[in-house]
Amino acid sequence: MAVSGRGPYDPQNVFAKILRGEIPCRKVYENDYALAFQDIAPQAPVHVLVIPKGPYVSFADFSQTAGDAEIAGFTRAVGHVAGLLGLDEDGYRLLANMGVAAGQEVPHFHVHLFGGAALGPMLHRS
Ligand code: AMP
């Protein structure tokens, strides 16, 4: 079910549990600011999620309230993970769903990193 992307952070969300080590993930990379792991239901040959370690509900929350070091550390981690996965040459797509219109389901800010194939049109058109 889609979430608003606003409001108080829910520390029981699934990514908070992953960060605390309460449920497992297939880790790809970790630094002081970010954790990257395989999406449980991949939608491309490469589908990795990169999440900040701080408690941010959405991109709106992260961009408005995270500190400069967190934003820089997280952004660099996303780029680093793309390189680690060998995606720099052929390219990749980043996606962050914010709120109901975008269909955000997990209320902890995350960036989807897709690659490994031609990814098709940017948005679904019905
Ligand atoms: P979004 O719709 O942008 O909130 O995307 C949430 C993503 O989290 C989906 O692609 C899910 O497949 C993924 N997901 C949910 N639970 C897990 C989990 N335990 N481990 C890895 N990925 C997950």
Tab-separated table of N, CA, C and O and ligand atoms in Angstrom:
chain	number	residue	atom	x	y	z
A	1	MET	N	0.846	-1.200	0.000
A	1	MET	CA	0.000	0.000	0.000
A	1	MET	C	0.882	1.251	0.000
A	1	MET	O	1.884	1.299	0.714
A	2	ALA	N	0.505	2.234	-0.777
A	2	ALA	CA	1.326	3.442	-0.873
A	2	ALA	C	1.223	4.277	0.401
A	2	ALA	O	0.185	4.311	1.061
A	3	VAL	N	2.323	4.926	0.712
A	3	VAL	CA	2.398	5.764	1.916
A	3	VAL	C	2.567	7.224	1.498
A	3	VAL	O	2.939	7.525	0.375
A	4	SER	N	2.312	8.120	2.443
A	4	SER	CA	2.296	9.546	2.087
A	4	SER	C	3.683	10.128	1.868
A	4	SER	O	3.828	11.100	1.137
A	5	GLY	N	4.704	9.585	2.487
A	5	GLY	CA	6.040	10.186	2.373
A	5	GLY	C	6.240	11.357	3.307
A	5	GLY	O	7.290	11.990	3.316
A	6	ARG	N	5.212	11.683	4.071
A	6	ARG	CA	5.274	12.761	5.074
A	6	ARG	C	4.977	12.163	6.435
A	6	ARG	O	4.637	10.998	6.548
A	7	GLY	N	5.058	12.977	7.433
A	7	GLY	CA	4.644	12.521	8.755
A	7	GLY	C	5.771	11.878	9.518
A	7	GLY	O	6.890	11.796	9.023
A	8	PRO	N	5.476	11.414	10.706
A	8	PRO	CA	6.532	10.890	11.570
A	8	PRO	C	7.146	9.618	10.995
A	8	PRO	O	6.472	8.832	10.322
A	9	TYR	N	8.419	9.439	11.275
A	9	TYR	CA	9.144	8.238	10.833
A	9	TYR	C	8.680	7.045	11.665
A	9	TYR	O	8.619	7.118	12.892
A	10	ASP	N	8.376	5.944	10.983
A	10	ASP	CA	7.950	4.720	11.667
A	10	ASP	C	9.165	3.797	11.829
A	10	ASP	O	9.612	3.185	10.850
A	11	PRO	N	9.680	3.656	13.034
A	11	PRO	CA	10.888	2.844	13.217
A	11	PRO	C	10.652	1.350	13.019
A	11	PRO	O	11.603	0.569	13.037
A	12	GLN	N	9.383	0.958	12.799
A	12	GLN	CA	9.084	-0.460	12.537
A	12	GLN	C	9.022	-0.770	11.044
A	12	GLN	O	8.669	-1.900	10.662
A	13	ASN	N	9.342	0.203	10.182
A	13	ASN	CA	9.295	-0.116	8.746
A	13	ASN	C	10.399	-1.110	8.397
A	13	ASN	O	11.392	-1.250	9.107
A	14	VAL	N	10.209	-1.801	7.280
A	14	VAL	CA	11.070	-2.942	6.948
A	14	VAL	C	12.535	-2.533	6.761
A	14	VAL	O	13.445	-3.290	7.134
A	15	PHE	N	12.775	-1.349	6.234
A	15	PHE	CA	14.176	-0.954	6.017
A	15	PHE	C	14.847	-0.553	7.334
A	15	PHE	O	16.061	-0.760	7.501
A	16	ALA	N	14.062	-0.017	8.263
A	16	ALA	CA	14.628	0.255	9.599
A	16	ALA	C	15.049	-1.064	10.249
A	16	ALA	O	16.099	-1.138	10.904
A	17	LYS	N	14.239	-2.096	10.047
A	17	LYS	CA	14.581	-3.414	10.613
A	17	LYS	C	15.839	-3.978	9.956
A	17	LYS	O	16.678	-4.593	10.626
A	18	ILE	N	15.974	-3.767	8.658
A	18	ILE	CA	17.204	-4.208	7.970
A	18	ILE	C	18.411	-3.459	8.529
A	18	ILE	O	19.446	-4.056	8.828
A	19	LEU	N	18.280	-2.138	8.704
A	19	LEU	CA	19.398	-1.352	9.238
A	19	LEU	C	19.796	-1.831	10.631
A	19	LEU	O	20.976	-1.822	10.986
A	20	ARG	N	18.831	-2.242	11.425
A	20	ARG	CA	19.134	-2.719	12.790
A	20	ARG	C	19.576	-4.181	12.811
A	20	ARG	O	19.885	-4.713	13.872
A	21	GLY	N	19.568	-4.823	11.649
A	21	GLY	CA	19.969	-6.226	11.579
A	21	GLY	C	18.902	-7.190	12.079
A	21	GLY	O	19.193	-8.365	12.331
A	22	GLU	N	17.663	-6.716	12.176
A	22	GLU	CA	16.583	-7.569	12.687
A	22	GLU	C	16.027	-8.496	11.606
A	22	GLU	O	15.441	-9.535	11.918
A	23	ILE	N	16.168	-8.078	10.350
A	23	ILE	CA	15.837	-8.972	9.246
A	23	ILE	C	16.990	-8.912	8.242
A	23	ILE	O	17.684	-7.890	8.153
A	24	PRO	N	17.198	-9.990	7.506
A	24	PRO	CA	18.378	-10.049	6.635
A	24	PRO	C	18.193	-9.264	5.333
A	24	PRO	O	17.070	-8.950	4.932
A	25	CYS	N	19.312	-8.972	4.713
A	25	CYS	CA	19.282	-8.428	3.355
A	25	CYS	C	20.498	-8.978	2.632
A	25	CYS	O	21.431	-9.494	3.255
A	26	ARG	N	20.464	-8.869	1.310
A	26	ARG	CA	21.638	-9.263	0.486
A	26	ARG	C	22.446	-8.001	0.227
A	26	ARG	O	22.203	-7.267	-0.730
A	27	LYS	N	23.380	-7.746	1.137
A	27	LYS	CA	24.115	-6.480	1.130
A	27	LYS	C	25.063	-6.386	-0.058
A	27	LYS	O	25.781	-7.338	-0.378
A	28	VAL	N	25.086	-5.202	-0.664
A	28	VAL	CA	25.982	-4.912	-1.781
A	28	VAL	C	27.103	-3.977	-1.332
A	28	VAL	O	28.247	-4.094	-1.761
A	29	TYR	N	26.777	-3.040	-0.436
A	29	TYR	CA	27.748	-2.017	-0.032
A	29	TYR	C	27.217	-1.316	1.213
A	29	TYR	O	26.005	-1.195	1.410
A	30	GLU	N	28.151	-0.829	2.015
A	30	GLU	CA	27.759	-0.048	3.202
A	30	GLU	C	28.862	0.960	3.481
A	30	GLU	O	30.054	0.638	3.368
A	31	ASN	N	28.479	2.177	3.835
A	31	ASN	CA	29.446	3.129	4.389
A	31	ASN	C	28.782	3.819	5.579
A	31	ASN	O	27.742	3.351	6.062
A	32	ASP	N	29.368	4.907	6.059
A	32	ASP	CA	28.817	5.565	7.256
A	32	ASP	C	27.421	6.124	7.016
A	32	ASP	O	26.671	6.357	7.973
A	33	TYR	N	27.071	6.369	5.768
A	33	TYR	CA	25.840	7.097	5.461
A	33	TYR	C	24.791	6.269	4.748
A	33	TYR	O	23.635	6.691	4.651
A	34	ALA	N	25.170	5.129	4.202
A	34	ALA	CA	24.255	4.414	3.308
A	34	ALA	C	24.451	2.908	3.391
A	34	ALA	O	25.547	2.419	3.721
A	35	LEU	N	23.379	2.205	3.099
A	35	LEU	CA	23.416	0.754	2.945
A	35	LEU	C	22.768	0.438	1.598
A	35	LEU	O	21.702	0.986	1.276
A	36	ALA	N	23.415	-0.439	0.831
A	36	ALA	CA	22.863	-0.864	-0.462
A	36	ALA	C	22.642	-2.369	-0.413
A	36	ALA	O	23.501	-3.123	0.064
A	37	PHE	N	21.479	-2.799	-0.891
A	37	PHE	CA	21.155	-4.231	-0.876
A	37	PHE	C	20.234	-4.561	-2.046
A	37	PHE	O	19.582	-3.685	-2.622
A	38	GLN	N	20.200	-5.855	-2.369
A	38	GLN	CA	19.373	-6.319	-3.485
A	38	GLN	C	17.893	-6.162	-3.168
A	38	GLN	O	17.442	-6.522	-2.068
A	39	ASP	N	17.131	-5.650	-4.142
A	39	ASP	CA	15.671	-5.609	-3.988
A	39	ASP	C	15.129	-7.038	-3.955
A	39	ASP	O	15.569	-7.905	-4.714
A	40	ILE	N	14.169	-7.271	-3.083
A	40	ILE	CA	13.629	-8.626	-2.894
A	40	ILE	C	12.779	-9.077	-4.085
A	40	ILE	O	12.583	-10.284	-4.285
A	41	ALA	N	12.318	-8.136	-4.881
A	41	ALA	CA	11.485	-8.461	-6.058
A	41	ALA	C	12.021	-7.681	-7.258
A	41	ALA	O	11.415	-6.697	-7.688
A	42	PRO	N	13.158	-8.107	-7.799
A	42	PRO	CA	13.838	-7.291	-8.810
A	42	PRO	C	13.007	-7.079	-10.068
A	42	PRO	O	12.339	-7.986	-10.549
A	43	GLN	N	13.096	-5.857	-10.585
A	43	GLN	CA	12.351	-5.497	-11.801
A	43	GLN	C	13.287	-5.241	-12.978
A	43	GLN	O	12.866	-4.719	-14.016
A	44	ALA	N	14.545	-5.591	-12.825
A	44	ALA	CA	15.549	-5.490	-13.891
A	44	ALA	C	16.658	-6.458	-13.509
A	44	ALA	O	16.733	-6.896	-12.350
A	45	PRO	N	17.543	-6.806	-14.458
A	45	PRO	CA	18.635	-7.727	-14.119
A	45	PRO	C	19.455	-7.238	-12.927
A	45	PRO	O	19.885	-8.043	-12.093
A	46	VAL	N	19.676	-5.939	-12.841
A	46	VAL	CA	20.247	-5.337	-11.626
A	46	VAL	C	19.173	-4.450	-11.013
A	46	VAL	O	18.635	-3.558	-11.688
A	47	HIS	N	18.833	-4.710	-9.766
A	47	HIS	CA	17.876	-3.868	-9.039
A	47	HIS	C	18.327	-3.831	-7.581
A	47	HIS	O	18.082	-4.759	-6.805
A	48	VAL	N	18.995	-2.743	-7.264
A	48	VAL	CA	19.562	-2.570	-5.919
A	48	VAL	C	18.905	-1.348	-5.290
A	48	VAL	O	18.589	-0.365	-5.974
A	49	LEU	N	18.689	-1.422	-3.987
A	49	LEU	CA	18.165	-0.286	-3.232
A	49	LEU	C	19.296	0.323	-2.428
A	49	LEU	O	20.102	-0.407	-1.833
A	50	VAL	N	19.360	1.642	-2.427
A	50	VAL	CA	20.337	2.336	-1.586
A	50	VAL	C	19.547	3.199	-0.611
A	50	VAL	O	18.670	3.981	-1.035
A	51	ILE	N	19.831	3.025	0.679
A	51	ILE	CA	19.072	3.748	1.706
A	51	ILE	C	20.041	4.508	2.607
A	51	ILE	O	21.146	4.036	2.887
A	52	PRO	N	19.613	5.685	3.076
A	52	PRO	CA	20.436	6.374	4.067
A	52	PRO	C	20.300	5.681	5.413
A	52	PRO	O	19.292	5.023	5.692
A	53	LYS	N	21.303	5.847	6.253
A	53	LYS	CA	21.241	5.212	7.573
A	53	LYS	C	20.372	6.001	8.552
A	53	LYS	O	19.894	5.452	9.539
A	54	GLY	N	20.153	7.268	8.263
A	54	GLY	CA	19.312	8.082	9.135
A	54	GLY	C	17.834	7.838	8.881
A	54	GLY	O	17.446	7.289	7.846
A	55	PRO	N	16.981	8.265	9.836
A	55	PRO	CA	15.539	7.993	9.769
A	55	PRO	C	14.778	9.020	8.937
A	55	PRO	O	14.142	9.939	9.463
A	56	TYR	N	14.801	8.846	7.615
A	56	TYR	CA	14.099	9.768	6.721
A	56	TYR	C	12.981	9.028	5.993
A	56	TYR	O	13.212	7.969	5.400
A	57	VAL	N	11.793	9.610	6.017
A	57	VAL	CA	10.604	8.950	5.471
A	57	VAL	C	10.652	8.859	3.947
A	57	VAL	O	10.193	7.873	3.365
A	58	SER	N	11.200	9.878	3.320
A	58	SER	CA	11.094	10.012	1.863
A	58	SER	C	12.174	10.970	1.375
A	58	SER	O	12.904	11.583	2.183
A	59	PHE	N	12.230	11.151	0.054
A	59	PHE	CA	13.170	12.129	-0.495
A	59	PHE	C	12.848	13.526	0.008
A	59	PHE	O	13.762	14.323	0.293
A	60	ALA	N	11.563	13.838	0.133
A	60	ALA	CA	11.195	15.171	0.626
A	60	ALA	C	11.798	15.396	2.009
A	60	ALA	O	12.416	16.439	2.271
A	61	ASP	N	11.637	14.418	2.878
A	61	ASP	CA	12.173	14.509	4.240
A	61	ASP	C	13.706	14.595	4.197
A	61	ASP	O	14.314	15.478	4.829
A	62	PHE	N	14.325	13.715	3.430
A	62	PHE	CA	15.792	13.671	3.368
A	62	PHE	C	16.354	14.989	2.841
A	62	PHE	O	17.284	15.566	3.422
A	63	SER	N	15.793	15.471	1.745
A	63	SER	CA	16.356	16.669	1.113
A	63	SER	C	16.158	17.899	1.985
A	63	SER	O	16.948	18.842	1.927
A	64	GLN	N	15.106	17.881	2.816
A	64	GLN	CA	14.816	19.053	3.647
A	64	GLN	C	15.515	19.006	4.990
A	64	GLN	O	15.823	20.056	5.565
A	65	THR	N	15.778	17.814	5.511
A	65	THR	CA	16.233	17.765	6.912
A	65	THR	C	17.579	17.078	7.129
A	65	THR	O	18.166	17.247	8.200
A	66	ALA	N	18.087	16.332	6.169
A	66	ALA	CA	19.392	15.689	6.374
A	66	ALA	C	20.504	16.737	6.330
A	66	ALA	O	20.375	17.778	5.673
A	67	GLY	N	21.581	16.444	7.018
A	67	GLY	CA	22.732	17.337	7.004
A	67	GLY	C	23.509	17.212	5.701
A	67	GLY	O	23.375	16.229	4.959
A	68	ASP	N	24.337	18.220	5.448
A	68	ASP	CA	25.097	18.231	4.196
A	68	ASP	C	25.998	16.998	4.071
A	68	ASP	O	26.136	16.428	2.983
A	69	ALA	N	26.614	16.587	5.180
A	69	ALA	CA	27.514	15.420	5.121
A	69	ALA	C	26.725	14.150	4.787
A	69	ALA	O	27.199	13.300	4.024
A	70	GLU	N	25.507	14.048	5.336
A	70	GLU	CA	24.672	12.867	5.037
A	70	GLU	C	24.267	12.860	3.572
A	70	GLU	O	24.273	11.812	2.917
A	71	ILE	N	23.890	14.021	3.067
A	71	ILE	CA	23.452	14.095	1.665
A	71	ILE	C	24.627	13.779	0.735
A	71	ILE	O	24.500	12.994	-0.215
A	72	ALA	N	25.780	14.349	1.048
A	72	ALA	CA	26.955	14.079	0.208
A	72	ALA	C	27.362	12.613	0.316
A	72	ALA	O	27.637	11.954	-0.700
A	73	GLY	N	27.399	12.088	1.544
A	73	GLY	CA	27.822	10.696	1.740
A	73	GLY	C	26.883	9.723	1.061
A	73	GLY	O	27.321	8.729	0.447
A	74	PHE	N	25.584	10.014	1.151
A	74	PHE	CA	24.592	9.137	0.520
A	74	PHE	C	24.712	9.202	-1.006
A	74	PHE	O	24.747	8.163	-1.682
A	75	THR	N	24.804	10.404	-1.531
A	75	THR	CA	24.878	10.567	-2.990
A	75	THR	C	26.123	9.887	-3.545
A	75	THR	O	26.074	9.187	-4.577
A	76	ARG	N	27.231	10.055	-2.867
A	76	ARG	CA	28.465	9.399	-3.315
A	76	ARG	C	28.325	7.879	-3.235
A	76	ARG	O	28.848	7.151	-4.089
A	77	ALA	N	27.624	7.393	-2.233
A	77	ALA	CA	27.428	5.949	-2.108
A	77	ALA	C	26.630	5.407	-3.290
A	77	ALA	O	26.951	4.339	-3.824
A	78	VAL	N	25.601	6.135	-3.701
A	78	VAL	CA	24.796	5.678	-4.850
A	78	VAL	C	25.680	5.546	-6.085
A	78	VAL	O	25.669	4.523	-6.792
A	79	GLY	N	26.483	6.566	-6.338
A	79	GLY	CA	27.376	6.510	-7.499
A	79	GLY	C	28.406	5.396	-7.374
A	79	GLY	O	28.724	4.709	-8.353
A	80	HIS	N	28.907	5.225	-6.152
A	80	HIS	CA	29.906	4.175	-5.926
A	80	HIS	C	29.312	2.789	-6.201
A	80	HIS	O	29.954	1.933	-6.820
A	81	VAL	N	28.101	2.578	-5.742
A	81	VAL	CA	27.447	1.274	-5.938
A	81	VAL	C	27.238	1.007	-7.436
A	81	VAL	O	27.483	-0.110	-7.916
A	82	ALA	N	26.829	2.018	-8.180
A	82	ALA	CA	26.653	1.833	-9.628
A	82	ALA	C	27.972	1.389	-10.264
A	82	ALA	O	27.999	0.474	-11.095
A	83	GLY	N	29.061	2.012	-9.838
A	83	GLY	CA	30.369	1.609	-10.353
A	83	GLY	C	30.739	0.200	-9.940
A	83	GLY	O	31.224	-0.598	-10.761
A	84	LEU	N	30.497	-0.114	-8.652
A	84	LEU	CA	30.793	-1.465	-8.147
A	84	LEU	C	30.080	-2.532	-8.959
A	84	LEU	O	30.608	-3.631	-9.172
A	85	LEU	N	28.864	-2.217	-9.362
A	85	LEU	CA	28.045	-3.190	-10.093
A	85	LEU	C	28.365	-3.209	-11.585
A	85	LEU	O	27.733	-3.944	-12.346
A	86	GLY	N	29.320	-2.383	-11.999
A	86	GLY	CA	29.764	-2.394	-13.394
A	86	GLY	C	28.806	-1.710	-14.336
A	86	GLY	O	28.772	-2.037	-15.530
A	87	LEU	N	28.046	-0.738	-13.816
A	87	LEU	CA	26.997	-0.134	-14.643
A	87	LEU	C	27.409	1.165	-15.321
A	87	LEU	O	26.650	1.709	-16.131
A	88	ASP	N	28.599	1.661	-15.007
A	88	ASP	CA	28.966	2.984	-15.527
A	88	ASP	C	29.051	3.010	-17.051
A	88	ASP	O	28.709	4.004	-17.683
A	89	GLU	N	29.519	1.922	-17.633
A	89	GLU	CA	29.730	1.945	-19.083
A	89	GLU	C	28.408	1.923	-19.853
A	89	GLU	O	28.149	2.760	-20.711
A	90	ASP	N	27.559	0.967	-19.538
A	90	ASP	CA	26.305	0.836	-20.297
A	90	ASP	C	25.202	1.759	-19.786
A	90	ASP	O	24.215	1.999	-20.486
A	91	GLY	N	25.332	2.206	-18.542
A	91	GLY	CA	24.341	3.119	-17.986
A	91	GLY	C	23.360	2.441	-17.057
A	91	GLY	O	23.293	1.208	-16.959
A	92	TYR	N	22.603	3.277	-16.380
A	92	TYR	CA	21.665	2.785	-15.363
A	92	TYR	C	20.595	3.841	-15.118
A	92	TYR	O	20.666	4.955	-15.646
A	93	ARG	N	19.618	3.468	-14.316
A	93	ARG	CA	18.531	4.394	-13.971
A	93	ARG	C	18.400	4.466	-12.456
A	93	ARG	O	18.417	3.423	-11.780
A	94	LEU	N	18.233	5.691	-11.949
A	94	LEU	CA	17.923	5.909	-10.538
A	94	LEU	C	16.467	6.327	-10.435
A	94	LEU	O	15.981	7.103	-11.265
A	95	LEU	N	15.794	5.844	-9.380
A	95	LEU	CA	14.387	6.192	-9.193
A	95	LEU	C	14.109	6.281	-7.691
A	95	LEU	O	14.540	5.416	-6.928
A	96	ALA	N	13.415	7.315	-7.294
A	96	ALA	CA	12.982	7.430	-5.895
A	96	ALA	C	11.506	7.778	-5.884
A	96	ALA	O	11.116	8.851	-6.380
A	97	ASN	N	10.689	6.902	-5.363
A	97	ASN	CA	9.263	7.173	-5.254
A	97	ASN	C	9.012	7.978	-3.983
A	97	ASN	O	9.476	7.604	-2.902
A	98	MET	N	8.257	9.050	-4.131
A	98	MET	CA	7.906	9.895	-2.973
A	98	MET	C	6.387	9.996	-2.891
A	98	MET	O	5.756	10.586	-3.770
A	99	GLY	N	5.809	9.359	-1.890
A	99	GLY	CA	4.391	9.542	-1.616
A	99	GLY	C	3.459	8.730	-2.501
A	99	GLY	O	3.867	7.888	-3.300
A	100	VAL	N	2.186	9.026	-2.315
A	100	VAL	CA	1.113	8.217	-2.897
A	100	VAL	C	1.123	8.236	-4.423
A	100	VAL	O	1.002	7.194	-5.073
A	101	ALA	N	1.308	9.402	-5.035
A	101	ALA	CA	1.236	9.495	-6.496
A	101	ALA	C	2.303	8.627	-7.154
A	101	ALA	O	2.085	8.083	-8.241
A	102	ALA	N	3.434	8.499	-6.480
A	102	ALA	CA	4.530	7.699	-7.044
A	102	ALA	C	4.445	6.237	-6.624
A	102	ALA	O	5.204	5.402	-7.119
A	103	GLY	N	3.552	5.930	-5.678
A	103	GLY	CA	3.410	4.547	-5.225
A	103	GLY	C	4.480	4.114	-4.235
A	103	GLY	O	4.789	2.922	-4.138
A	104	GLN	N	5.038	5.071	-3.476
A	104	GLN	CA	6.029	4.696	-2.451
A	104	GLN	C	5.390	3.730	-1.451
A	104	GLN	O	4.310	3.993	-0.925
A	105	GLU	N	6.066	2.610	-1.215
A	105	GLU	CA	5.500	1.603	-0.311
A	105	GLU	C	6.235	1.527	1.020
A	105	GLU	O	5.629	1.206	2.039
A	106	VAL	N	7.536	1.742	0.994
A	106	VAL	CA	8.309	1.628	2.240
A	106	VAL	C	8.652	3.041	2.718
A	106	VAL	O	9.295	3.809	1.988
A	107	PRO	N	8.238	3.395	3.946
A	107	PRO	CA	8.419	4.770	4.412
A	107	PRO	C	9.789	5.024	5.034
A	107	PRO	O	9.908	5.561	6.144
A	108	HIS	N	10.809	4.593	4.307
A	108	HIS	CA	12.201	4.966	4.610
A	108	HIS	C	12.809	5.316	3.261
A	108	HIS	O	12.812	4.468	2.353
A	109	PHE	N	13.310	6.544	3.111
A	109	PHE	CA	13.816	7.000	1.813
A	109	PHE	C	14.758	5.966	1.201
A	109	PHE	O	15.652	5.441	1.855
A	110	HIS	N	14.546	5.689	-0.084
A	110	HIS	CA	15.416	4.756	-0.796
A	110	HIS	C	15.480	5.144	-2.265
A	110	HIS	O	14.518	5.656	-2.840
A	111	VAL	N	16.641	4.860	-2.847
A	111	VAL	CA	16.831	5.043	-4.283
A	111	VAL	C	16.932	3.666	-4.911
A	111	VAL	O	17.690	2.803	-4.442
A	112	HIS	N	16.130	3.441	-5.938
A	112	HIS	CA	16.242	2.222	-6.744
A	112	HIS	C	17.343	2.452	-7.777
A	112	HIS	O	17.357	3.488	-8.458
A	113	LEU	N	18.199	1.472	-7.934
A	113	LEU	CA	19.249	1.505	-8.959
A	113	LEU	C	18.989	0.324	-9.891
A	113	LEU	O	19.046	-0.840	-9.469
A	114	PHE	N	18.637	0.660	-11.140
A	114	PHE	CA	18.300	-0.364	-12.140
A	114	PHE	C	19.376	-0.405	-13.213
A	114	PHE	O	19.875	0.645	-13.641
A	115	GLY	N	19.676	-1.588	-13.721
A	115	GLY	CA	20.612	-1.695	-14.830
A	115	GLY	C	20.680	-3.111	-15.354
A	115	GLY	O	19.870	-3.974	-15.000
A	116	GLY	N	21.660	-3.321	-16.220
A	116	GLY	CA	21.890	-4.661	-16.741
A	116	GLY	C	21.107	-4.982	-17.990
A	116	GLY	O	21.179	-6.113	-18.497
A	117	ALA	N	20.355	-4.025	-18.507
A	117	ALA	CA	19.571	-4.230	-19.734
A	117	ALA	C	19.108	-2.866	-20.223
A	117	ALA	O	19.165	-1.888	-19.469
A	118	ALA	N	18.628	-2.825	-21.463
A	118	ALA	CA	17.955	-1.608	-21.924
A	118	ALA	C	16.674	-1.466	-21.100
A	118	ALA	O	15.879	-2.413	-21.001
A	119	LEU	N	16.474	-0.302	-20.498
A	119	LEU	CA	15.439	-0.171	-19.471
A	119	LEU	C	14.113	0.367	-19.993
A	119	LEU	O	13.154	0.476	-19.230
A	120	GLY	N	14.053	0.678	-21.269
A	120	GLY	CA	12.763	1.069	-21.831
A	120	GLY	C	12.364	2.484	-21.459
A	120	GLY	O	13.173	3.256	-20.943
A	121	PRO	N	11.101	2.835	-21.716
A	121	PRO	CA	10.646	4.200	-21.489
A	121	PRO	C	10.754	4.583	-20.012
A	121	PRO	O	10.651	3.731	-19.138
A	122	MET	N	10.923	5.859	-19.776
A	122	MET	CA	11.144	6.340	-18.415
A	122	MET	C	9.940	6.092	-17.520
A	122	MET	O	10.055	5.722	-16.373
A	123	LEU	N	8.728	6.304	-18.072
A	123	LEU	CA	7.519	6.130	-17.283
A	123	LEU	C	6.571	5.183	-17.997
A	123	LEU	O	6.489	5.185	-19.219
A	124	HIS	N	5.824	4.431	-17.189
A	124	HIS	CA	4.763	3.595	-17.747
A	124	HIS	C	3.682	4.486	-18.346
A	124	HIS	O	3.266	5.475	-17.735
A	125	ARG	N	3.266	4.158	-19.554
A	125	ARG	CA	2.178	4.914	-20.170
A	125	ARG	C	1.045	3.944	-20.476
A	125	ARG	O	1.253	2.993	-21.203
A	126	SER	N	-0.129	4.222	-19.921
A	126	SER	CA	-1.245	3.283	-20.130
A	126	SER	C	-2.074	3.707	-21.320
A	126	SER	O	-1.948	4.815	-21.810
B	1	AMP	P1	8.883	1.691	-3.236
B	1	AMP	O1	7.621	1.336	-3.937
B	1	AMP	O2	9.686	2.724	-3.984
B	1	AMP	O3	8.643	2.071	-1.786
B	1	AMP	O4	9.777	0.395	-3.273
B	1	AMP	C1	9.913	-0.500	-2.217
B	1	AMP	C2	10.800	-1.621	-2.695
B	1	AMP	O5	11.243	-2.341	-1.562
B	1	AMP	C3	10.130	-2.627	-3.622
B	1	AMP	O6	10.854	-2.680	-4.859
B	1	AMP	C4	10.203	-3.932	-2.847
B	1	AMP	O7	10.416	-5.053	-3.691
B	1	AMP	C5	11.377	-3.690	-1.928
B	1	AMP	N1	11.400	-4.466	-0.687
B	1	AMP	C6	10.410	-4.604	0.208
B	1	AMP	N2	10.811	-5.366	1.250
B	1	AMP	C7	12.095	-5.699	0.999
B	1	AMP	C8	13.074	-6.479	1.688
B	1	AMP	N3	12.803	-7.079	2.868
B	1	AMP	N4	14.309	-6.602	1.140
B	1	AMP	C9	14.591	-6.024	-0.049
B	1	AMP	N5	13.700	-5.273	-0.749
B	1	AMP	C10	12.476	-5.117	-0.232
